[in-house]
Structures are given as C-alpha cells and as structure tokens.
Amino acid sequence: MRKIEAQNITNLVKELALDANCNLGTSFMDLLREKIKLEKSNIGKNVLEQIVENDEIAKNEGAPMCQDTGLVVCFAEVGYDVHIIGDLYEAINQGVREAYDEGFFRKSVVDNPFTRKNTGDNTPAITHVKLVPGDQIKITLAPKGGGSENMSLVKMLTPAEGIEGIKKLVLHTIFYAGGKPCPPLIVGIGVGGNLEKSALLAKEAILREVDDINPDLYLRKLEEEILDDINKLGVGPMGFGGSTTALAVKINTYPCHIASLPVAINLQCHASRHKTGVI
Amino acid sequence: MMHITTPITFKDIKKMHAGDMVYISGIIYTGRDQAHKKMVEAIEQNKKLPFDFEGQVIYYVGPTPAKEGRPIGSCGPTSSYRMDPYSLTLMKKGLKVMIGKGDRSDEFIKDMIDQKAIYLQAVGGAGALLSKKVITSEVIAYEELGPEAIYKLEVKDFPVTVTYDIYGGNLVKDEVNKYRTIEI
C-alpha cells in the first residue's frame, strides 16, 4: 500500500489549474492555425486570427485565455493500492482555491443555485473518482466555462431513432446554439448507459486530445461524418458565419438498456482547457 | 475598418451595418446578469442609476482580477441572450450600444430597431487579447457582486463586429445562410 499525502494532491491540482487556464498546448494551437487557412469566410477568418493571437498572449504572459476561468471538473483515477492520508475531495478543493488566487482567475461559483452567493474561491470543484489498478493517482483537471456548458444537453432517444436521430439532435443543437457556445467547438457525444452515464461519457469525450484517433473503426467513421455535417451548417467561428464550426467530434459509448438510447452532447468552446498529471 | 468614439450619436448608429468591423474608443460600462437585474429594479423603483445611460455603451463581461500593474484581467464577452429580458428597459433610458457574444431573441431585435440602438459582438474567449484594449478600469457600482460589478472602462480600438443594425441587417442569419450547405 503506497501512502500519498493529501498535500501532494493539492499541489498537483494547483499546478494543473494554473497551466490549463493559460496554455492550450501545441497540437491544439497548430490545428487552429491550420483552420485559418481553410476558413472560407473573411469575417470568420478574422475571428480565428483573433483567437490565435489571444491564445499566444495568454501563453506568453501567463494570463487566462478566457475571462471565464470556469467551474473546475476533476477526474481522479485512484489506484487500489493507494492510501490517501487526508481528505481527497478537500485536497482537490484546496488546490483550486490556491490556483484561482495565485493565477488572478475569476471566481465563478455560487453556493446555491437559487440564492446565488459567490463562494469567493471557485470551490467546490465537480470531482469524479474512479478506482483503478495500481498505486498511483492520475488527475485530469478541466476548467469549463458557462457559455458552452449552457448549450449542452442530455436527451433520451428511442432505439428506433438510431444514428439518424443522434445526428439530427447534434446538428439541431449546434445550429440553434449559434455563437453562444463560442465555436469553433469540440463536440463530445456520449451514447448509451443511462441518463447520468451518458452525460459523463460526453464530458470524458471532450477531454480526448484533438488529434486522438478513435480505435473503434465504426465510431471513427461516425465522428468524421458528423464533423463534416456540422461544418456544413454555416455557423462558423463565433457564429459569424463560415466553414469552421467544429474542430473535432468525439464519441464515447457504453452498454445500455434494451428500451433506451440515451444521448448527451457536451459542447466545448475553442478555449478547450484540460491538463493531466500523475502522482 | 470603422472607428467610433463614445458617447454614441444617431449619426454613428446610422453608419453601422451588419458585418462591419468596428473599433470602439472612449468610455464603456460593464454589466452582466445580476447588474442588469439590479439596474432594472432601480428603474422600476425610481432609484438612481449607476451612470447616465444617454448615448452609452454596455459591455457584457465579468473580468478576471487585474494583475499588479495592469488595468484589468482577461475580459472577453459573455453570452448576450441572458440579458434579453432587461434590455428594452435600459434602451428606453438612452442606452445605445450593447456588446456581447451570440445571437439574441427576435423580440430584442425588434425593440433594438425601434429604440435606434445597436448590437455588436466581440470574440468570445478572447479575454487576454481584449484586455490589451483597456486603458483604465474602475468599479463604479455593485462592488459586492465581485466579477459582476459595474466597471467604467476606458478603451482604445476595442474590436467588435456589427451583428444587428437598425436597417434589419442580421449578421447571424445573412452570413450563416451564405455558408450553409446542409438541411436540418
């Protein structure tokens, strides 16, 4: 049994939160630059140029790329052979507190959805814990803004609606969301499980890297087809019109009930922030 | 590229057409969800407003805290549709320009044209870039709301795109239709 102090978890969460908000990573930035060349609309092209310039300023100056530094979503994979000395959830929240102060990040969490008083330290985070083999802790931190999260949804389709029903739902969701979720988007689609499992699948899907290729051939083809259709919608960068509405579609699946076809769509704005670390 | 200086006159509004890229300079005020709620309540109760709305600009933003030596932190626009229920009341008090991101309701567009006001969009998420266009910033009301307080900003060449104009021009519909090649 490996012992891990809660303080180590706090330190890692702080480091990941500081990095995620200011640095998108090379492969994502390269993809954005490539899209400027391909964008058909001049207004859309100008928007993409502003986005790339913004992300370069953020990286070079350690400034948050977006003022909405988000609600922090934390996926913690904890090995069976780990003994945590202290409280895992509190350790994660403490890391968030420290990062959001030190990084001059916006505190965007209210304590109660009805009375809406700001908690002042951007906690609590939304933490999902998974037990896995081994003696390590792997943490993926994803600060997520309200704009794109607000345009996300879960819908229980019937099995008869099938792939066509899923495609229609995705295209409607993105078309009518227009500029609100800050396109170009990463579109995470969770299919299967039940109501809450599908939402979690969609969230995990947006955390896949943009250049990651789905090992399942069927899903890979479906991801490509849906991406192609989304980019025919004309929504374009920030909804100003154009050919770059989404950068990637990622589909994650899980077995489900014979009567059900749960589908969740989690939209991720172009400020696609997530970082992973291991203790 | 068009340059406009605040406060905004009817002559300025008439010049702007959907799709135009415009640089705004001068004083603009910030305000988002809770500030809008409070301002509309103040109007309903005949209380004093945080500033005189005549010819003014409201930018929907909740900035990050400023680092030492900087006037403001990252300050990109927030989604405008959440302000739709409040906008007519503020336009009737003289508000002329709203800057945010995303499309808005048909009712808003109609009211905006009636009131001879205009809606502009900045690039969502471009908070670090837009912070470079802010010269000074000062909280002037509702400090208790934290990032949702009302700030008075002095901006220079703040980049925006005209989204709906007073002639019925609609960047969202016109441009999207131009590039749309699929039926849904």
XYZ file of C-alpha atoms in Angstrom:
463
model
C 0.000 0.000 0.000
C 1.529 3.301 -1.129
C 0.854 6.271 1.113
C 0.119 9.638 -0.556
C -0.269 12.816 1.459
C -3.287 14.976 0.615
C -0.878 17.928 0.257
C 0.657 16.291 -2.841
C -2.776 16.122 -4.448
C -3.379 19.808 -3.637
C -0.054 20.759 -5.204
C -0.784 18.826 -8.399
C -4.304 20.257 -8.753
C -2.947 23.785 -8.286
C -0.264 23.260 -10.923
C -2.758 21.776 -13.418
C -5.310 24.573 -12.873
C -2.685 27.293 -13.380
C -1.408 25.650 -16.553
C -4.792 24.691 -18.063
C -6.206 28.223 -17.951
C -3.264 29.831 -19.726
C -1.883 27.254 -22.122
C -3.855 25.315 -24.733
C -0.995 23.135 -25.874
C 0.849 22.883 -29.170
C -1.343 20.449 -31.096
C -4.493 22.456 -30.413
C -2.815 25.732 -31.422
C -1.462 24.131 -34.607
C -4.956 22.946 -35.514
C -6.372 26.463 -35.036
C -3.650 27.935 -37.271
C -4.390 25.355 -39.947
C -8.092 26.266 -39.840
C -7.362 29.955 -40.568
C -6.031 28.914 -43.978
C -9.094 26.772 -44.709
C -11.831 29.119 -43.469
C -13.995 30.362 -46.359
C -15.486 33.454 -44.695
C -13.340 36.579 -44.295
C -15.176 37.583 -41.114
C -14.715 34.004 -39.841
C -11.035 34.121 -40.725
C -10.635 37.379 -38.773
C -12.270 35.751 -35.731
C -9.898 32.769 -35.902
C -6.937 35.153 -36.152
C -8.097 36.971 -33.019
C -8.466 33.631 -31.221
C -4.944 32.528 -32.132
C -3.475 35.912 -31.160
C -5.367 35.718 -27.862
C -4.057 32.242 -27.088
C -0.491 33.325 -27.833
C -0.809 36.316 -25.467
C -2.239 34.023 -22.769
C 0.602 31.528 -23.107
C 3.375 34.145 -23.239
C 2.059 36.258 -20.374
C 0.585 33.558 -18.140
C -2.806 35.276 -18.454
C -6.070 33.329 -18.576
C -7.064 32.874 -22.235
C -10.719 33.477 -21.304
C -12.197 35.586 -18.509
C -14.472 32.650 -17.707
C -11.923 30.509 -15.914
C -14.757 28.133 -15.302
C -16.131 25.628 -12.890
C -13.383 23.093 -12.275
C -14.148 19.498 -13.241
C -11.714 16.990 -11.768
C -11.353 13.350 -12.779
C -9.296 11.461 -10.209
C -8.208 7.896 -11.002
C -7.068 6.409 -7.713
C -5.117 3.144 -7.611
C -6.465 0.299 -5.403
C -3.074 0.197 -3.701
C -3.085 3.836 -2.610
C -3.780 5.038 0.894
C -4.556 8.763 0.917
C -3.553 10.489 4.130
C -6.259 13.138 4.407
C -9.423 14.032 2.521
C -9.226 13.629 -1.280
C -12.111 15.992 -2.053
C -10.839 18.716 0.280
C -7.314 18.312 -1.127
C -8.662 18.952 -4.638
C -10.704 21.965 -3.499
C -7.677 23.410 -1.720
C -5.659 23.127 -4.950
C -8.409 25.007 -6.791
C -8.514 27.725 -4.085
C -4.774 28.310 -4.253
C -4.588 28.318 -8.062
C -7.516 30.706 -8.504
C -5.949 33.190 -6.092
C -2.414 32.921 -7.355
C -3.402 32.987 -11.056
C -5.752 36.005 -10.671
C -8.520 33.811 -12.103
C -12.199 34.693 -11.928
C -14.234 33.047 -9.194
C -17.364 31.881 -10.964
C -19.023 29.519 -8.472
C -22.142 30.410 -6.456
C -23.018 28.473 -3.296
C -26.661 27.917 -4.108
C -28.426 27.884 -7.494
C -31.321 29.920 -6.059
C -29.741 32.485 -3.733
C -26.549 32.682 -5.850
C -23.886 34.000 -3.477
C -20.349 33.687 -4.856
C -18.262 31.253 -2.780
C -15.279 33.557 -3.357
C -12.722 30.833 -4.044
C -14.155 28.972 -7.063
C -14.910 25.862 -4.990
C -16.337 23.321 -4.824
C -14.944 21.540 -7.862
C -17.018 18.804 -9.500
C -14.956 15.721 -8.665
C -15.384 12.264 -10.213
C -13.393 9.446 -8.602
C -12.622 6.176 -10.336
C -10.820 3.237 -8.717
C -8.204 1.662 -10.980
C -5.428 -0.937 -10.612
C -2.041 0.272 -9.365
C -0.530 2.516 -6.714
C -0.752 5.915 -8.403
C -3.223 8.781 -8.598
C -3.904 10.304 -12.011
C -5.687 13.627 -12.101
C -7.240 15.324 -15.121
C -8.381 18.856 -14.485
C -10.795 20.606 -16.828
C -11.913 24.156 -16.009
C -15.094 24.580 -18.072
C -16.789 27.865 -18.922
C -20.527 28.504 -18.660
C -21.123 29.531 -22.281
C -20.530 26.160 -23.897
C -21.787 24.137 -20.910
C -25.119 26.004 -21.046
C -25.700 24.860 -24.642
C -25.109 21.169 -23.760
C -27.881 18.640 -23.201
C -28.990 15.071 -22.490
C -31.861 13.539 -24.444
C -33.380 10.086 -24.116
C -33.996 8.895 -27.676
C -35.761 5.653 -28.594
C -33.729 2.825 -30.124
C -35.757 3.248 -33.362
C -34.390 6.781 -33.784
C -30.897 5.310 -34.080
C -27.938 7.042 -35.708
C -30.140 9.343 -37.763
C -31.837 10.550 -34.574
C -28.462 11.204 -32.957
C -27.157 13.129 -35.972
C -30.303 15.235 -36.146
C -30.058 16.057 -32.446
C -26.409 17.091 -32.749
C -26.975 19.289 -35.813
C -30.031 20.999 -34.275
C -28.210 21.625 -31.013
C -25.222 23.226 -32.699
C -27.177 25.211 -35.279
C -29.543 26.792 -32.762
C -26.752 27.427 -30.237
C -25.054 29.584 -32.925
C -22.313 31.748 -31.412
C -23.331 31.217 -27.765
C -21.005 28.257 -27.034
C -18.045 30.078 -28.695
C -17.354 27.997 -31.810
C -15.173 26.516 -33.231
C -16.194 23.693 -30.911
C -15.075 20.328 -29.707
C -18.245 18.238 -29.694
C -18.364 15.472 -27.092
C -21.121 12.912 -27.637
C -21.956 10.269 -25.037
C -24.163 7.452 -26.305
C -25.553 4.697 -24.091
C -25.527 3.971 -20.369
C -28.426 5.800 -18.755
C -29.253 9.443 -18.103
C -26.256 10.360 -15.935
C -23.806 7.936 -17.541
C -24.342 9.443 -20.977
C -23.540 12.915 -19.622
C -20.338 11.648 -18.063
C -19.367 9.903 -21.321
C -19.840 13.160 -23.227
C -17.699 15.047 -20.713
C -14.963 12.419 -20.976
C -15.177 12.648 -24.766
C -14.311 16.382 -24.825
C -11.207 15.588 -22.793
C -9.779 13.418 -25.573
C -6.974 15.181 -27.451
C -7.963 16.736 -30.799
C -5.504 14.534 -32.687
C -6.565 11.358 -30.884
C -7.973 8.765 -33.306
C -10.833 6.552 -32.161
C -9.587 2.918 -32.149
C -13.125 1.740 -32.978
C -13.448 1.960 -36.778
C -17.219 2.328 -36.713
C -17.083 5.222 -34.249
C -14.153 6.818 -36.071
C -16.189 6.945 -39.284
C -19.216 8.298 -37.428
C -17.099 11.019 -35.784
C -15.781 12.077 -39.205
C -19.257 12.064 -40.777
C -20.809 14.155 -38.011
C -17.887 16.622 -38.054
C -18.311 17.026 -41.786
C -22.054 17.685 -41.433
C -21.542 20.183 -38.573
C -19.154 22.177 -40.727
C -21.798 22.385 -43.471
C -24.150 24.233 -41.078
C -22.504 27.590 -41.867
C -22.430 28.705 -38.209
C -18.691 29.440 -38.411
C -16.277 30.910 -35.855
C -18.285 32.607 -33.061
C -21.442 32.162 -35.151
C -20.306 34.913 -37.557
C -20.787 32.518 -40.496
C -18.222 30.273 -42.156
C -16.911 26.780 -42.631
C -15.192 26.203 -39.259
C -17.929 25.417 -36.748
C -16.276 22.444 -35.047
C -12.682 21.257 -34.803
C -13.432 17.709 -33.690
C -16.236 15.313 -32.797
C -15.533 12.678 -30.140
C -17.986 9.876 -29.396
C -17.767 7.684 -26.286
C -20.202 4.796 -25.734
C -21.374 2.380 -23.015
C -23.845 -0.554 -22.945
C -27.461 0.397 -22.250
C -30.975 -0.918 -21.560
C -32.919 -2.618 -24.406
C -35.505 0.187 -24.265
C -33.080 3.112 -24.201
C -30.858 5.267 -26.380
C -29.504 7.997 -24.093
C -27.539 10.705 -25.925
C -25.610 13.507 -24.263
C -23.951 16.359 -26.123
C -21.312 18.299 -24.247
C -20.091 21.304 -26.185
C -16.585 22.598 -25.549
C -15.646 26.101 -26.695
C -12.390 26.827 -28.512
C -10.777 27.509 -25.116
C -10.505 23.741 -24.681
C -8.745 23.508 -21.337
C -7.615 20.304 -19.665
C -4.368 19.025 -18.192
C -3.358 15.687 -16.696
C -0.767 14.766 -14.087
C 0.222 11.680 -12.118
C 1.447 11.225 -8.549
C -12.368 49.333 -40.709
C -14.575 51.909 -38.958
C -13.606 53.889 -35.834
C -16.295 55.057 -33.407
C -15.817 57.150 -30.273
C -18.220 57.141 -27.313
C -20.724 58.549 -26.422
C -22.641 57.264 -29.429
C -24.817 59.533 -31.559
C -27.599 58.639 -34.002
C -25.162 59.601 -36.771
C -22.821 56.827 -35.559
C -25.649 54.269 -35.392
C -26.726 55.100 -38.954
C -23.202 54.457 -40.256
C -23.006 50.898 -38.923
C -24.203 47.911 -40.973
C -24.333 44.221 -40.078
C -20.968 42.612 -40.864
C -18.934 45.833 -40.416
C -15.846 45.516 -38.245
C -15.593 48.493 -35.902
C -13.036 49.805 -33.398
C -14.610 51.466 -30.343
C -12.695 54.049 -28.306
C -13.692 56.026 -25.210
C -15.686 55.165 -22.095
C -17.779 51.982 -21.932
C -19.547 50.412 -18.947
C -19.666 46.756 -17.983
C -22.727 44.901 -16.769
C -23.982 41.326 -16.854
C -26.756 39.213 -15.305
C -27.043 40.442 -11.714
C -26.104 44.061 -12.529
C -28.870 44.139 -15.156
C -31.368 42.788 -12.634
C -30.377 45.494 -10.134
C -30.464 48.324 -12.695
C -33.925 47.346 -13.917
C -35.150 47.148 -10.309
C -33.683 50.628 -9.692
C -35.581 51.993 -12.709
C -38.837 50.365 -11.577
C -38.422 51.870 -8.099
C -37.374 55.305 -9.442
C -33.981 54.998 -7.770
C -30.720 56.484 -9.014
C -28.826 54.556 -11.715
C -25.067 53.898 -11.566
C -24.492 56.148 -14.607
C -26.387 58.291 -17.132
C -27.375 55.908 -19.958
C -27.800 58.525 -22.722
C -25.665 57.519 -25.724
C -23.760 54.967 -23.662
C -22.330 51.517 -24.278
C -22.747 48.416 -22.086
C -20.297 45.568 -22.467
C -21.447 42.202 -21.081
C -18.348 40.979 -19.256
C -17.159 39.646 -15.921
C -13.371 40.159 -15.982
C -10.733 38.213 -14.097
C -8.959 40.196 -11.336
C -6.194 42.521 -12.582
C -2.587 41.533 -12.027
C -0.340 44.179 -10.495
C 0.421 46.952 -12.985
C -2.425 46.008 -15.336
C -5.735 47.938 -15.557
C -7.830 44.765 -15.875
C -7.574 40.992 -16.197
C -8.902 38.915 -19.089
C -12.161 40.443 -20.271
C -13.934 38.694 -23.153
C -17.701 38.949 -23.712
C -20.314 36.733 -22.075
C -23.433 35.349 -23.851
C -25.882 38.172 -24.516
C -29.178 36.269 -24.647
C -29.297 36.204 -20.857
C -29.653 39.999 -20.887
C -32.623 39.958 -23.335
C -35.312 40.347 -20.633
C -33.696 43.574 -19.350
C -32.506 45.349 -22.488
C -35.657 47.224 -23.549
C -35.925 48.965 -20.159
C -32.297 50.135 -20.424
C -32.631 51.237 -24.070
C -35.631 53.364 -23.070
C -33.271 55.169 -20.678
C -30.942 56.028 -23.578
C -28.607 53.019 -23.841
C -27.382 52.904 -27.458
C -24.855 50.090 -27.793
C -24.664 46.582 -26.354
C -21.555 44.437 -26.797
C -21.590 40.712 -26.052
C -21.456 37.394 -27.857
C -24.011 35.162 -29.529
C -27.385 35.792 -31.115
C -30.425 37.290 -29.403
C -34.206 36.923 -29.441
C -36.422 38.234 -32.247
C -38.166 40.440 -29.648
C -34.833 42.010 -28.717
C -34.002 42.738 -32.364
C -37.366 44.415 -32.902
C -37.019 46.538 -29.743
C -33.443 47.429 -30.660
C -34.514 48.752 -34.075
C -37.449 50.656 -32.511
C -35.119 52.294 -29.989
C -32.453 53.048 -32.644
C -29.804 51.159 -30.715
C -27.293 48.597 -31.975
C -25.835 45.194 -31.032
C -22.157 44.394 -31.550
C -20.145 41.242 -30.840
C -16.608 40.850 -29.598
C -14.840 37.489 -29.941
C -15.883 35.176 -27.103
C -12.970 33.757 -25.170
C -10.515 36.347 -26.476
C -10.156 37.761 -22.960
C -6.380 38.148 -22.937
C -6.348 39.976 -26.286
C -9.263 42.269 -25.372
C -7.631 43.208 -22.052
C -4.914 44.899 -24.115
C -7.512 47.356 -25.452
C -8.447 48.591 -21.964
C -6.513 51.614 -20.725
C -8.175 52.205 -17.347
C -10.795 50.443 -15.267
C -12.715 51.432 -12.148
C -15.585 49.785 -10.265
C -18.426 52.333 -10.056
C -21.329 50.270 -8.673
C -22.420 46.977 -7.111
C -18.922 46.128 -5.854
C -20.433 43.344 -3.746
C -21.163 41.396 -6.953
C -17.433 40.755 -7.498
C -16.852 39.945 -11.185
C -20.435 41.060 -11.887
C -19.892 44.613 -10.547
C -20.247 47.590 -12.910
C -16.898 48.854 -14.155
C -16.217 52.054 -16.056
C -13.640 51.208 -18.717
C -11.626 53.460 -20.951
C -10.883 51.546 -24.154
C -8.848 52.214 -27.272
C -9.611 50.456 -30.572
C -11.748 47.742 -28.976
C -12.563 45.343 -31.882
C -16.209 44.437 -32.494
C -18.418 43.275 -35.363
C -21.845 44.782 -36.040
C -24.369 41.984 -35.606
C -27.803 43.601 -35.968
C -28.232 47.079 -37.450
C -31.191 49.474 -37.480
C -31.988 48.570 -41.113
C -32.816 44.932 -40.277
C -29.366 43.641 -41.271
C -28.614 40.462 -39.325
C -25.047 39.117 -39.460
C -26.065 35.816 -37.883
C -28.763 34.965 -40.437
C -27.162 36.568 -43.503
C -23.659 35.157 -43.094
C -24.658 31.711 -41.807
C -27.024 31.236 -44.754
C -24.193 32.104 -47.132
C -22.069 29.188 -45.916
C -24.788 26.671 -45.050
C -24.889 23.658 -47.390
C -26.946 21.176 -45.374
C -30.628 20.929 -44.465
C -31.590 20.096 -40.893
